[in-house]
Coordinates of C-alpha atoms and ligand atoms in Angstrom, one line a residue:
Chain A
M1 CA -48.2 78.5 1.0
R2 CA -48.0 75.2 -0.9
P3 CA -47.5 75.5 -4.6
K4 CA -50.7 75.1 -6.6
V5 CA -50.6 72.3 -9.1
A6 CA -53.0 71.2 -11.8
I7 CA -53.0 68.1 -13.9
F8 CA -55.0 68.1 -17.2
D9 CA -55.6 65.5 -19.8
L10 CA -56.5 65.9 -23.5
T11 CA -57.0 63.0 -26.0
D12 CA -54.9 60.1 -24.6
C13 CA -55.0 56.9 -22.5
E14 CA -54.4 58.5 -19.1
G15 CA -51.4 56.2 -18.6
C16 CA -49.1 59.0 -17.6
E17 CA -51.5 60.2 -14.9
V18 CA -51.6 56.7 -13.6
Q19 CA -47.8 56.7 -13.5
I20 CA -48.0 59.9 -11.3
V21 CA -50.2 58.0 -8.9
N22 CA -47.8 55.0 -9.1
S23 CA -45.0 57.2 -7.8
K24 CA -43.7 55.9 -4.5
L25 CA -43.3 59.5 -3.3
I26 CA -46.9 60.4 -4.2
D27 CA -47.9 60.8 -0.5
K28 CA -44.9 63.1 0.1
V29 CA -45.7 65.1 -3.1
L30 CA -49.3 65.5 -1.9
E31 CA -48.1 66.9 1.5
G32 CA -45.9 69.4 -0.3
V33 CA -48.2 70.7 -3.0
E34 CA -51.9 71.6 -3.3
I35 CA -53.6 69.9 -6.2
V36 CA -56.3 72.3 -7.3
H37 CA -57.3 70.6 -10.6
F38 CA -57.0 66.9 -11.4
R39 CA -60.1 65.5 -13.2
L40 CA -58.9 61.9 -13.0
G41 CA -57.8 62.0 -9.4
Q42 CA -60.3 64.2 -7.4
R43 CA -63.9 65.2 -7.4
V44 CA -63.7 68.9 -6.6
N45 CA -61.6 71.0 -9.0
R46 CA -61.2 74.7 -9.5
W47 CA -59.6 77.1 -11.9
E48 CA -57.2 79.6 -10.4
K49 CA -53.6 80.7 -10.9
F50 CA -51.6 77.5 -11.1
D51 CA -47.9 77.4 -10.2
V52 CA -47.5 74.4 -12.4
A53 CA -49.8 72.7 -14.8
F54 CA -49.1 69.3 -16.2
V55 CA -50.8 68.6 -19.5
E56 CA -51.2 65.1 -20.7
G57 CA -52.5 64.1 -24.2
A58 CA -52.8 65.6 -27.7
A59 CA -55.2 68.4 -28.6
I60 CA -57.3 67.0 -31.5
T61 CA -60.5 69.1 -31.2
S62 CA -61.0 72.8 -31.2
D63 CA -62.3 72.6 -27.6
E64 CA -59.1 71.0 -26.6
L65 CA -57.1 73.7 -28.4
E66 CA -59.0 76.4 -26.4
L67 CA -58.5 74.5 -23.2
V68 CA -54.7 74.4 -23.8
K69 CA -54.6 78.1 -24.3
K70 CA -56.6 78.7 -21.2
I71 CA -54.3 76.5 -19.2
R72 CA -51.3 78.5 -20.4
E73 CA -53.0 81.7 -19.3
H74 CA -53.6 80.3 -15.9
S75 CA -50.1 78.8 -15.2
K76 CA -46.7 80.0 -14.4
L77 CA -45.2 76.8 -15.7
V78 CA -46.6 74.3 -18.2
I79 CA -45.2 70.9 -18.4
A80 CA -46.0 68.5 -21.2
L81 CA -46.6 65.1 -19.6
G82 CA -45.8 62.1 -21.8
S83 CA -45.2 61.6 -25.5
C84 CA -48.8 62.4 -26.6
A85 CA -48.3 66.0 -25.2
C86 CA -44.6 66.2 -26.2
F87 CA -44.8 64.6 -29.7
G88 CA -48.4 63.9 -30.6
G89 CA -48.3 60.3 -29.5
I90 CA -50.4 57.5 -30.9
A91 CA -53.2 59.9 -31.9
A92 CA -50.9 61.7 -34.4
I93 CA -51.0 58.6 -36.7
N94 CA -53.9 60.5 -38.2
N95 CA -51.5 63.1 -39.5
F96 CA -50.0 60.6 -42.0
M97 CA -53.3 59.6 -43.6
D98 CA -56.3 61.1 -45.2
L99 CA -58.3 62.5 -42.2
D100 CA -61.7 62.0 -43.7
E101 CA -60.9 58.4 -44.7
A102 CA -59.6 57.7 -41.2
K103 CA -62.7 59.2 -39.6
R104 CA -65.0 57.1 -41.8
Y105 CA -63.0 54.0 -41.0
V106 CA -63.4 54.5 -37.3
Y107 CA -66.8 56.2 -36.9
G108 CA -68.6 55.0 -39.9
E109 CA -71.8 56.9 -40.7
N110 CA -71.3 59.2 -37.7
A111 CA -68.0 60.4 -39.1
D112 CA -69.4 63.8 -40.1
K113 CA -70.6 64.6 -36.5
I114 CA -67.1 64.0 -35.1
E115 CA -64.4 66.7 -35.2
V116 CA -60.8 65.6 -35.6
L117 CA -58.0 68.0 -36.3
Y118 CA -54.5 67.6 -37.5
V119 CA -52.6 66.7 -34.3
K120 CA -50.1 69.2 -33.1
P121 CA -47.9 68.5 -30.1
L122 CA -48.2 70.9 -27.2
P123 CA -45.1 72.9 -28.0
E124 CA -46.5 73.8 -31.4
I125 CA -49.6 75.3 -29.7
I126 CA -48.3 77.0 -26.6
K127 CA -45.0 77.7 -24.9
V128 CA -44.0 74.6 -22.9
D129 CA -41.5 75.0 -20.1
F130 CA -40.5 71.5 -19.8
M131 CA -41.3 68.0 -21.2
I132 CA -41.5 64.7 -19.3
R133 CA -41.2 62.2 -22.1
G134 CA -42.2 58.6 -22.5
C135 CA -45.2 56.5 -23.3
P136 CA -45.9 56.3 -20.5
I137 CA -43.6 58.5 -18.4
T138 CA -41.7 56.8 -15.6
P139 CA -42.7 57.7 -12.0
E140 CA -39.1 58.5 -11.3
D141 CA -39.0 61.2 -14.1
F142 CA -42.1 62.8 -12.5
E143 CA -40.5 62.7 -9.0
R144 CA -37.3 64.2 -10.3
V145 CA -39.0 67.1 -12.1
V146 CA -41.3 67.9 -9.2
S147 CA -38.4 67.8 -6.8
D148 CA -36.2 69.9 -9.0
L149 CA -38.9 72.5 -9.5
L150 CA -39.7 72.7 -5.8
A151 CA -36.0 73.1 -5.1
G152 CA -35.9 76.0 -7.6
R153 CA -33.8 74.2 -10.1
I154 CA -34.3 73.8 -13.8
P155 CA -35.0 70.1 -14.4
R156 CA -32.1 68.4 -16.0
E157 CA -32.4 67.0 -19.5
H158 CA -31.2 63.4 -20.1
T159 CA -28.4 63.4 -22.5
R160 CA -27.7 59.8 -23.3
P161 CA -29.4 57.3 -25.8
V162 CA -31.5 54.3 -24.8
C163 CA -28.5 52.1 -25.8
I164 CA -26.5 53.1 -22.8
D165 CA -29.3 51.9 -20.5
C166 CA -29.7 48.8 -22.7
K167 CA -26.1 47.7 -22.7
S168 CA -25.8 48.4 -19.0
K169 CA -28.3 45.5 -18.7
E170 CA -26.1 43.3 -20.9
N171 CA -28.6 42.8 -23.7
I172 CA -27.2 41.7 -27.0
C173 CA -28.0 44.4 -29.4
L174 CA -31.2 43.7 -31.4
L175 CA -29.6 45.4 -34.5
L176 CA -26.9 42.7 -34.5
K177 CA -29.7 40.2 -34.6
G178 CA -31.3 42.0 -37.6
I179 CA -34.2 43.5 -35.6
P180 CA -34.7 47.2 -36.3
C181 CA -34.4 49.3 -33.1
A182 CA -34.6 53.0 -32.5
G183 CA -32.4 53.0 -29.4
P184 CA -29.4 54.8 -30.8
V185 CA -31.4 57.9 -31.7
T186 CA -33.8 57.9 -28.8
Y187 CA -33.7 60.0 -25.6
G188 CA -32.7 57.5 -22.9
G189 CA -33.3 57.3 -19.1
C190 CA -36.2 54.8 -19.4
G191 CA -34.0 51.9 -18.4
A192 CA -34.5 50.2 -21.7
P193 CA -37.4 48.0 -20.7
C194 CA -38.3 47.2 -24.3
P195 CA -35.0 45.8 -25.6
S196 CA -34.5 44.1 -22.2
A197 CA -37.7 42.2 -23.0
G198 CA -36.5 41.4 -26.5
M199 CA -38.6 44.0 -28.2
P200 CA -37.2 46.9 -30.1
C201 CA -37.2 50.4 -28.8
D202 CA -39.9 52.3 -30.7
G203 CA -38.5 55.7 -29.8
C204 CA -41.3 56.6 -27.4
R205 CA -39.2 59.2 -25.6
G206 CA -38.5 61.0 -28.8
P207 CA -35.2 62.1 -30.3
L208 CA -32.0 62.6 -28.4
E209 CA -30.6 66.2 -28.6
E210 CA -28.2 65.1 -31.4
L211 CA -28.8 62.0 -33.3
Q212 CA -27.1 60.2 -36.2
M213 CA -30.3 59.6 -38.2
S214 CA -28.6 59.0 -41.5
A215 CA -26.3 56.4 -40.0
E216 CA -29.2 54.8 -38.3
L217 CA -31.3 54.7 -41.5
E218 CA -28.4 53.3 -43.5
L219 CA -28.2 50.5 -41.0
L220 CA -31.9 49.9 -40.8
K221 CA -32.3 49.7 -44.6
K222 CA -30.0 46.7 -44.5
I223 CA -32.2 44.8 -42.2
A224 CA -35.7 46.1 -42.6
T225 CA -38.3 47.1 -45.2
K226 CA -39.1 50.8 -45.7
E227 CA -42.6 50.1 -44.3
D228 CA -41.1 48.7 -41.1
I229 CA -38.8 51.7 -40.7
V230 CA -41.6 54.2 -41.3
R231 CA -43.8 52.4 -38.8
L232 CA -41.0 52.4 -36.1
F233 CA -40.7 56.2 -36.1
R234 CA -44.4 56.9 -36.6
K235 CA -45.5 55.0 -33.5
Y236 CA -45.1 57.0 -30.3
A237 CA -43.3 60.3 -31.1
P238 CA -44.4 60.9 -34.6
M239 CA -44.4 64.7 -34.5
A240 CA -40.9 64.9 -33.0
S241 CA -38.3 66.6 -35.2
M242 CA -36.3 64.1 -37.2
F243 CA -38.8 61.3 -36.4
K244 CA -41.5 63.2 -38.3
E245 CA -39.6 63.1 -41.6
V246 CA -38.9 59.4 -41.4
G247 CA -42.4 58.6 -40.2
G248 CA -43.6 60.6 -43.2
G249 CA -41.7 58.3 -45.5
K250 CA -38.6 60.4 -46.2
L251 CA -35.7 57.9 -45.9
Chain B
M1 CA 12.0 37.3 -13.7
T2 CA 11.3 33.8 -13.0
L3 CA 7.8 32.9 -12.0
M4 CA 7.2 30.0 -9.6
G5 CA 3.9 28.1 -10.2
K6 CA 2.2 25.5 -8.2
I7 CA -0.1 22.9 -9.7
I8 CA -3.7 22.5 -8.8
K9 CA -5.8 19.6 -10.1
K10 CA -9.0 20.4 -11.8
E11 CA -11.1 18.6 -9.2
N12 CA -9.5 20.9 -6.5
L13 CA -10.7 24.1 -8.1
K14 CA -14.0 23.8 -6.2
R15 CA -12.0 23.8 -2.9
L16 CA -10.3 27.0 -4.0
F17 CA -13.6 28.5 -5.0
D18 CA -15.2 27.6 -1.7
D19 CA -12.3 28.9 0.2
V20 CA -12.5 32.3 -1.6
S21 CA -16.3 32.5 -1.2
R22 CA -16.0 32.2 2.6
E23 CA -14.3 35.6 2.6
F24 CA -15.5 37.4 -0.6
K25 CA -18.5 38.0 -2.7
V26 CA -17.3 36.0 -5.8
I27 CA -17.8 37.3 -9.2
A28 CA -17.3 34.9 -12.1
P29 CA -18.3 34.3 -15.7
V30 CA -21.7 32.6 -16.1
K31 CA -23.9 31.9 -19.0
K32 CA -26.7 34.3 -20.0
G33 CA -28.6 33.0 -23.0
E34 CA -26.1 32.4 -25.7
D35 CA -23.6 34.7 -24.1
Y36 CA -21.6 35.2 -20.9
V37 CA -21.7 37.8 -18.2
L38 CA -19.8 38.4 -15.0
S39 CA -22.1 37.8 -12.1
E40 CA -22.2 37.0 -8.4
V41 CA -22.0 33.3 -8.0
E42 CA -22.6 31.1 -5.0
S43 CA -21.9 27.7 -6.3
F44 CA -18.8 26.6 -8.2
S45 CA -21.0 24.6 -10.6
D46 CA -22.4 27.9 -12.0
V47 CA -18.9 29.1 -13.0
V48 CA -17.9 28.8 -16.6
L49 CA -14.1 28.6 -17.0
D50 CA -14.0 28.3 -20.8
Y51 CA -15.7 31.3 -22.3
P52 CA -14.8 33.7 -25.2
T53 CA -15.5 37.0 -23.4
T54 CA -18.2 38.5 -21.2
I55 CA -20.6 41.2 -22.4
L56 CA -19.6 43.8 -19.8
P57 CA -16.1 43.9 -18.4
P58 CA -15.1 43.9 -14.7
K59 CA -15.5 47.6 -14.7
K60 CA -19.2 47.2 -13.9
F61 CA -18.2 46.2 -10.4
L62 CA -15.4 48.7 -10.0
L63 CA -17.1 51.8 -11.4
P64 CA -20.8 50.8 -11.4
Y65 CA -23.4 52.1 -13.9
K66 CA -25.0 54.6 -11.4
E67 CA -23.2 54.7 -8.1
P68 CA -24.3 56.9 -5.2
I69 CA -21.2 58.6 -3.8
F70 CA -22.7 60.7 -1.1
A71 CA -26.0 61.5 0.6
F72 CA -27.0 65.0 1.8
D73 CA -29.7 66.7 3.7
A74 CA -30.0 70.1 5.5
E75 CA -27.6 68.9 8.2
G76 CA -24.7 68.0 6.0
F77 CA -23.4 65.1 3.9
K78 CA -22.4 61.5 4.4
D79 CA -19.8 59.8 2.2
L80 CA -21.0 56.5 0.8
I81 CA -17.7 54.6 0.7
P82 CA -18.3 51.0 -0.4
D83 CA -17.1 48.2 1.9
E84 CA -17.8 45.1 -0.2
K85 CA -15.1 42.5 -0.6
I86 CA -15.1 41.3 -4.2
A87 CA -13.2 38.4 -5.7
F88 CA -13.1 38.0 -9.4
F89 CA -12.8 34.3 -10.2
G90 CA -11.7 33.5 -13.8
L91 CA -10.8 36.8 -15.5
H92 CA -8.9 36.7 -18.8
L93 CA -5.6 38.4 -18.9
C94 CA -6.9 41.3 -20.9
D95 CA -9.6 42.1 -18.3
A96 CA -7.2 41.7 -15.4
N97 CA -4.6 43.9 -17.1
A98 CA -7.4 46.4 -17.8
I99 CA -8.0 46.7 -14.1
G100 CA -4.2 47.3 -13.7
R101 CA -4.5 50.1 -16.2
L102 CA -7.6 51.6 -14.6
D103 CA -5.6 51.7 -11.3
L104 CA -3.2 54.2 -13.0
V105 CA -6.2 56.6 -13.2
F106 CA -8.4 55.9 -10.2
W107 CA -5.9 54.9 -7.5
N108 CA -6.6 58.1 -5.6
D109 CA -10.4 57.9 -6.1
P110 CA -11.8 57.0 -2.7
Y111 CA -14.7 55.0 -4.0
Y112 CA -12.7 53.0 -6.5
R113 CA -9.8 52.5 -4.1
A114 CA -12.1 51.2 -1.3
R115 CA -13.2 48.4 -3.6
R116 CA -9.8 47.8 -5.1
D117 CA -8.0 47.5 -1.7
R118 CA -10.4 44.8 -0.6
M119 CA -10.4 43.0 -3.9
L120 CA -9.0 39.6 -5.0
I121 CA -8.3 38.9 -8.7
I122 CA -7.9 35.4 -9.9
G123 CA -7.2 35.1 -13.6
I124 CA -7.5 32.2 -15.9
S125 CA -6.2 31.0 -19.3
C126 CA -8.2 31.9 -22.4
K127 CA -8.5 30.7 -26.0
P128 CA -8.0 33.8 -28.2
T129 CA -10.7 34.5 -30.7
E130 CA -10.5 36.3 -34.0
T131 CA -11.4 39.7 -32.4
C132 CA -8.6 39.5 -29.8
F133 CA -5.6 41.8 -30.2
C134 CA -4.2 41.9 -26.6
K135 CA -0.7 41.1 -28.0
S136 CA -0.7 44.3 -30.1
M137 CA -1.9 46.2 -27.0
K138 CA 0.8 44.7 -24.8
A139 CA -1.7 43.2 -22.5
N140 CA -1.1 39.5 -23.1
S141 CA 1.5 39.0 -20.2
L142 CA 0.8 38.2 -16.6
T143 CA 1.2 41.2 -14.4
N144 CA 0.6 41.8 -10.7
A145 CA -2.9 43.0 -11.6
C146 CA -3.7 39.4 -10.9
D147 CA -3.3 38.2 -7.4
L148 CA -3.3 34.6 -8.7
F149 CA -3.4 33.3 -12.3
L150 CA -4.5 29.8 -13.3
L151 CA -2.7 28.6 -16.4
A152 CA -4.4 25.6 -18.0
K153 CA -1.9 22.8 -18.6
D154 CA -3.2 19.4 -19.9
D155 CA -5.8 18.3 -17.3
K156 CA -4.4 20.6 -14.6
Y157 CA -3.8 24.3 -13.8
I158 CA -0.6 25.9 -12.7
G159 CA -1.3 28.7 -10.2
F160 CA 1.0 31.7 -10.3
S161 CA 0.8 34.0 -7.4
M162 CA 1.7 37.6 -8.1
T163 CA 0.9 39.3 -4.7
E164 CA 0.9 38.5 -1.0
K165 CA -2.8 37.7 -1.3
G166 CA -2.0 35.2 -4.1
R167 CA 0.9 33.6 -2.1
K168 CA -1.4 32.9 0.8
I169 CA -3.7 31.0 -1.5
V170 CA -1.1 28.8 -3.2
S171 CA 0.2 27.8 0.2
Q172 CA -3.1 26.0 0.8
L173 CA -3.2 22.2 0.7
Y174 CA -5.3 22.0 -2.5
F175 CA -2.3 23.1 -4.4
E176 CA 0.3 20.3 -5.0
P177 CA 3.6 20.6 -3.1
E178 CA 5.9 20.6 -6.2
T179 CA 6.6 23.8 -8.1
V180 CA 7.0 24.7 -11.8
N181 CA 9.3 27.5 -12.9
V182 CA 8.8 29.5 -16.0
E183 CA 10.3 32.7 -17.4
E184 CA 7.0 34.4 -18.1
V185 CA 3.4 33.7 -18.6
K186 CA 2.1 35.1 -21.9
I187 CA -0.9 34.4 -24.2
E188 CA 0.7 33.5 -27.6
Y189 CA -1.3 33.4 -30.8
E190 CA -1.6 34.7 -34.3
E191 CA -3.7 37.9 -34.3
K192 CA -6.1 38.3 -37.2
L193 CA -4.8 41.9 -37.6
S194 CA -1.7 42.9 -35.8
L195 CA -1.0 46.5 -35.0
N196 CA 2.2 48.3 -34.2
L197 CA 1.6 50.4 -31.1
Y198 CA 4.5 52.7 -31.8
K199 CA 3.1 53.5 -35.3
V200 CA -0.4 53.8 -34.1
E201 CA 0.7 56.3 -31.5
R202 CA 2.6 58.4 -34.0
K203 CA 0.0 58.2 -36.8
I204 CA -2.8 59.4 -34.6
L205 CA -1.4 62.9 -34.4
E206 CA 0.5 63.0 -37.6
D207 CA -2.6 62.0 -39.6
Y208 CA -5.1 64.1 -37.7
N209 CA -7.2 64.8 -40.8
N210 CA -7.0 61.4 -42.3
P211 CA -10.3 60.6 -44.3
V212 CA -10.8 57.5 -42.1
W213 CA -12.2 59.7 -39.4
D214 CA -14.9 61.1 -41.7
E215 CA -15.7 57.8 -43.2
T216 CA -16.1 56.0 -39.9
A217 CA -18.0 58.8 -38.1
K218 CA -20.5 58.8 -41.0
K219 CA -21.3 55.1 -40.2
C220 CA -21.2 55.6 -36.4
L221 CA -24.5 55.8 -34.6
A222 CA -23.0 57.4 -31.5
C223 CA -24.9 54.6 -29.7
T224 CA -22.1 54.2 -27.1
N225 CA -22.2 50.4 -27.2
C226 CA -18.4 50.4 -27.7
T227 CA -17.5 52.6 -24.8
V228 CA -20.0 50.9 -22.5
V229 CA -18.5 47.5 -23.1
C230 CA -14.9 48.7 -23.0
P231 CA -13.0 47.7 -19.8
L232 CA -11.0 50.9 -20.0
C233 CA -13.6 53.5 -21.0
Y234 CA -14.5 55.4 -17.8
C235 CA -16.1 58.6 -19.0
F236 CA -18.6 59.6 -16.3
D237 CA -21.1 62.2 -15.4
V238 CA -22.0 63.5 -11.9
V239 CA -25.7 64.0 -11.2
D240 CA -27.5 65.2 -8.1
E241 CA -31.0 63.8 -7.4
T242 CA -32.8 65.8 -4.7
F243 CA -36.0 64.6 -3.2
I244 CA -37.5 67.7 -1.7
F245 CA -39.7 65.5 0.5
P246 CA -38.2 64.5 2.9
G247 CA -35.5 67.0 2.0
E248 CA -32.6 64.8 1.1
G249 CA -30.5 64.1 -1.9
L250 CA -28.0 61.8 -3.4
R251 CA -25.0 62.5 -5.7
F252 CA -24.4 59.8 -8.2
R253 CA -21.5 59.0 -10.5
C254 CA -22.9 57.4 -13.7
W255 CA -21.6 56.1 -17.0
D256 CA -21.3 58.6 -19.8
S257 CA -19.5 58.5 -23.1
C258 CA -17.2 61.0 -24.9
L259 CA -19.0 60.0 -28.0
L260 CA -22.1 62.0 -26.9
L261 CA -22.6 65.7 -27.7
S262 CA -23.2 66.7 -24.1
F263 CA -19.9 65.2 -22.8
A264 CA -17.5 68.1 -23.8
R265 CA -20.1 70.8 -23.3
V266 CA -19.1 73.4 -20.6
A267 CA -20.9 76.1 -18.8
G268 CA -22.1 78.8 -21.1
G269 CA -22.8 76.2 -23.8
H270 CA -19.5 76.0 -25.6
N271 CA -18.6 72.5 -26.8
F272 CA -15.1 71.4 -27.4
R273 CA -16.1 68.5 -29.7
R274 CA -19.2 69.6 -31.5
D275 CA -18.9 67.1 -34.4
L276 CA -19.2 63.4 -34.1
K277 CA -16.0 63.1 -36.1
A278 CA -14.1 65.0 -33.4
R279 CA -15.7 62.9 -30.7
Y280 CA -15.0 59.7 -32.5
R281 CA -11.4 60.6 -33.1
N282 CA -11.1 61.6 -29.4
V283 CA -11.8 57.9 -28.4
Y284 CA -8.6 57.1 -30.3
T285 CA -6.4 60.0 -29.3
H286 CA -7.3 59.3 -25.7
K287 CA -6.7 55.6 -25.9
F288 CA -3.6 55.6 -28.1
K289 CA -1.9 58.9 -27.6
T290 CA -2.6 60.9 -24.5
Y291 CA -3.0 57.8 -22.3
I292 CA 0.3 56.5 -23.5
D293 CA 2.0 59.9 -22.9
E294 CA 0.7 59.9 -19.4
F295 CA 1.0 56.3 -18.3
G296 CA 3.2 54.5 -20.9
V297 CA 0.5 52.1 -21.9
P298 CA -2.6 52.4 -24.2
S299 CA -6.0 52.6 -22.7
C300 CA -7.0 49.5 -24.6
V301 CA -6.1 45.9 -23.9
G302 CA -7.4 44.5 -27.2
C303 CA -10.2 42.5 -25.6
G304 CA -12.3 42.9 -28.9
R305 CA -15.6 43.8 -27.2
C306 CA -16.0 47.1 -29.1
I307 CA -15.7 45.1 -32.3
I308 CA -18.1 42.3 -31.3
F309 CA -20.8 44.6 -30.0
C310 CA -20.8 47.5 -32.5
P311 CA -24.1 47.4 -34.3
A312 CA -22.6 49.3 -37.2
N313 CA -19.8 46.8 -37.6
I314 CA -17.0 49.3 -37.0
D315 CA -13.7 47.5 -36.3
M316 CA -11.2 49.6 -34.3
R317 CA -8.4 47.5 -35.8
E318 CA -9.4 48.4 -39.3
V319 CA -9.5 52.1 -38.5
L320 CA -6.0 51.9 -37.1
F321 CA -4.9 49.8 -40.1
K322 CA -6.2 52.5 -42.5
L323 CA -4.4 55.1 -40.5
G324 CA -1.2 53.2 -41.1
G325 CA -0.7 51.7 -37.7
V326 CA 0.5 48.3 -38.7
Ligands
LIG401 S1 -31.0 46.7 -28.8 FE1 -31.6 48.8 -29.4 S2 -31.4 50.0 -27.5 FE2 -30.2 48.1 -27.2 S3 -28.1 48.5 -27.8 FE3 -29.2 47.7 -29.6 S4 -29.9 49.5 -30.7 FE4 -29.4 50.2 -28.6
LIG402 S1 -36.9 51.4 -24.8 FE1 -37.6 53.0 -26.2 S2 -39.8 52.5 -26.6 FE2 -39.1 51.4 -24.7 S3 -39.6 52.8 -23.0 FE3 -37.5 53.2 -23.6 S4 -37.7 54.9 -25.1 FE4 -39.7 54.0 -24.9
LIG403 S1 -7.8 39.6 -25.6 FE1 -6.1 38.3 -25.1 S2 -6.4 37.8 -22.9 FE2 -8.3 38.6 -23.7 S3 -9.4 36.8 -24.3 FE3 -8.4 37.5 -26.1 S4 -6.5 36.4 -26.1 FE4 -7.3 36.2 -24.1
LIG404 S1 -11.0 49.7 -27.0 FE1 -12.1 47.9 -27.6 S2 -10.5 46.3 -27.7 FE2 -9.7 48.0 -26.6 S3 -10.1 47.5 -24.5 FE3 -11.8 48.8 -25.2 S4 -13.3 47.4 -25.9 FE4 -11.4 46.2 -25.7
LIG405 S1 -20.6 50.9 -31.0 FE1 -20.1 51.4 -33.1 S2 -21.9 52.6 -33.9 FE2 -22.0 52.6 -31.6 S3 -20.8 54.4 -31.0 FE3 -19.4 52.7 -31.0 S4 -18.4 52.8 -33.0 FE4 -20.3 54.0 -33.1

């Protein structure tokens, strides 16, 4: 029997689900697993026992919180898909401001009818078995995790910073040009698309297992304003450990 | 030992290049933005002969970033031994000698060796910059790591052949018939900060708890820029990637760095170098102590890349200076 897979989305942009569909191996994956729930990708969906559930997005309403718990009850493995699920993502910018004020700014007079909660990343709500990081994830990361799980192996964590990818592409380090970059403290494996295009790494894949945050901040303070540094770490993985403190202004 | 050189006029370098590119994939320094990189070149006009240093060293072709070493499926596995013929055209002595020092470690590695056996190395004169310290690292003399070395002399080059491959080349007609004899070929210059290799080697163990390790590790981002750009850093990891559909996999060898936490972690979770300080010091003990014990030379040729490309402005020479290695 083919393993039963579900793909759910909470509050997000659906970009990581699109990356799944972008996978060159998607036809092969579809031959090997049965997708029983995938709102974005198919019309008929059903709830049953899932072998693996991928959950994209951040839970920002009580309905979503309930949904997350229900998914956990139905699934042998839960995988957080992308940085919104892993670390709160863009939506968690709310956590750094006055929620009512933010709501009024966005929804105007309808603000009171809209429910928005403090954004918790998935691992703070339920047990998460594995994370696929990135905003968005790379199709290759998805393929690797699916292949590893189907082979009965624990998916391997990436252990190197973005800088190793970046320098392998022979970029001159942005930090040497006075541009703040989170590459040294960020979980690599993305291939460093941002610094390769001349833009700083905003740490979308979250923190590396061990990071030299104080050395990074010492250096950043020499080339950037406090506001810029805060913004850098608040962007894509704001609820990740170590990033959360800096994003919250502690530097 | 007397070296016998043969003159080649500047305008004949193109003939040499064309000759080499008939047989080899030619890798030479080219411009990338404001900087220089080693890259495959097809036309001599793209080659830059006067350059300070390249971002990545020749190691990127000898021990690539992520190299598939064998493929496997349910039936068995297939070794992926490379068969490309590479010629480096225009390496500085530090980089050529770094390959000579890598040979000491990787000579029996089938993937490295396959490339190395088919390889041609043509070196060229350089103009030392303020980050160079190849003299201190005893890497400023011509060795047989180069098959051929082109020493700039006025408006000509003198070609010194160090191997059979090199001798075949200098016998070609684009080299002038007369010869020039010299005692040795050496890059001579005043180093900004000279080190005494013997003292460095001794101090590294003697001064194991010198405060310089704490001080420097505190500044270090563990970003691995320095080890990635080093022509002699070869820490690697081995990863398997399986693709369950259609049931095949690849084993890769890919760049790693002893500066990272995961590098010295073993099964069961124990880590031999838990602190960055210990890992940072390991770069030095390996380069200037254990490597010398094993092979008689340091695992550093003083190319200066780790100094140029460190975002935290950490200068290896200054660390060794503070340790007393001058
Ligand atoms: S540009 Fe950023 S990612 Fe690249 S080496 Fe520098 S700090 Fe690292
Ligand atoms: S370089 Fe940084 S921001 Fe860009 S994809 Fe990689 S981890 Fe994300
Ligand atoms: S390190 Fe030595 S060989 Fe290399 S460029 Fe500098 S002077 Fe030349
Ligand atoms: S340690 Fe630094 S100077 Fe020495 S070979 Fe490596 S990059 Fe060059
Ligand atoms: S390049 Fe500099 S900051 Fe980065 S790991 Fe090396 S010494 Fe540390």
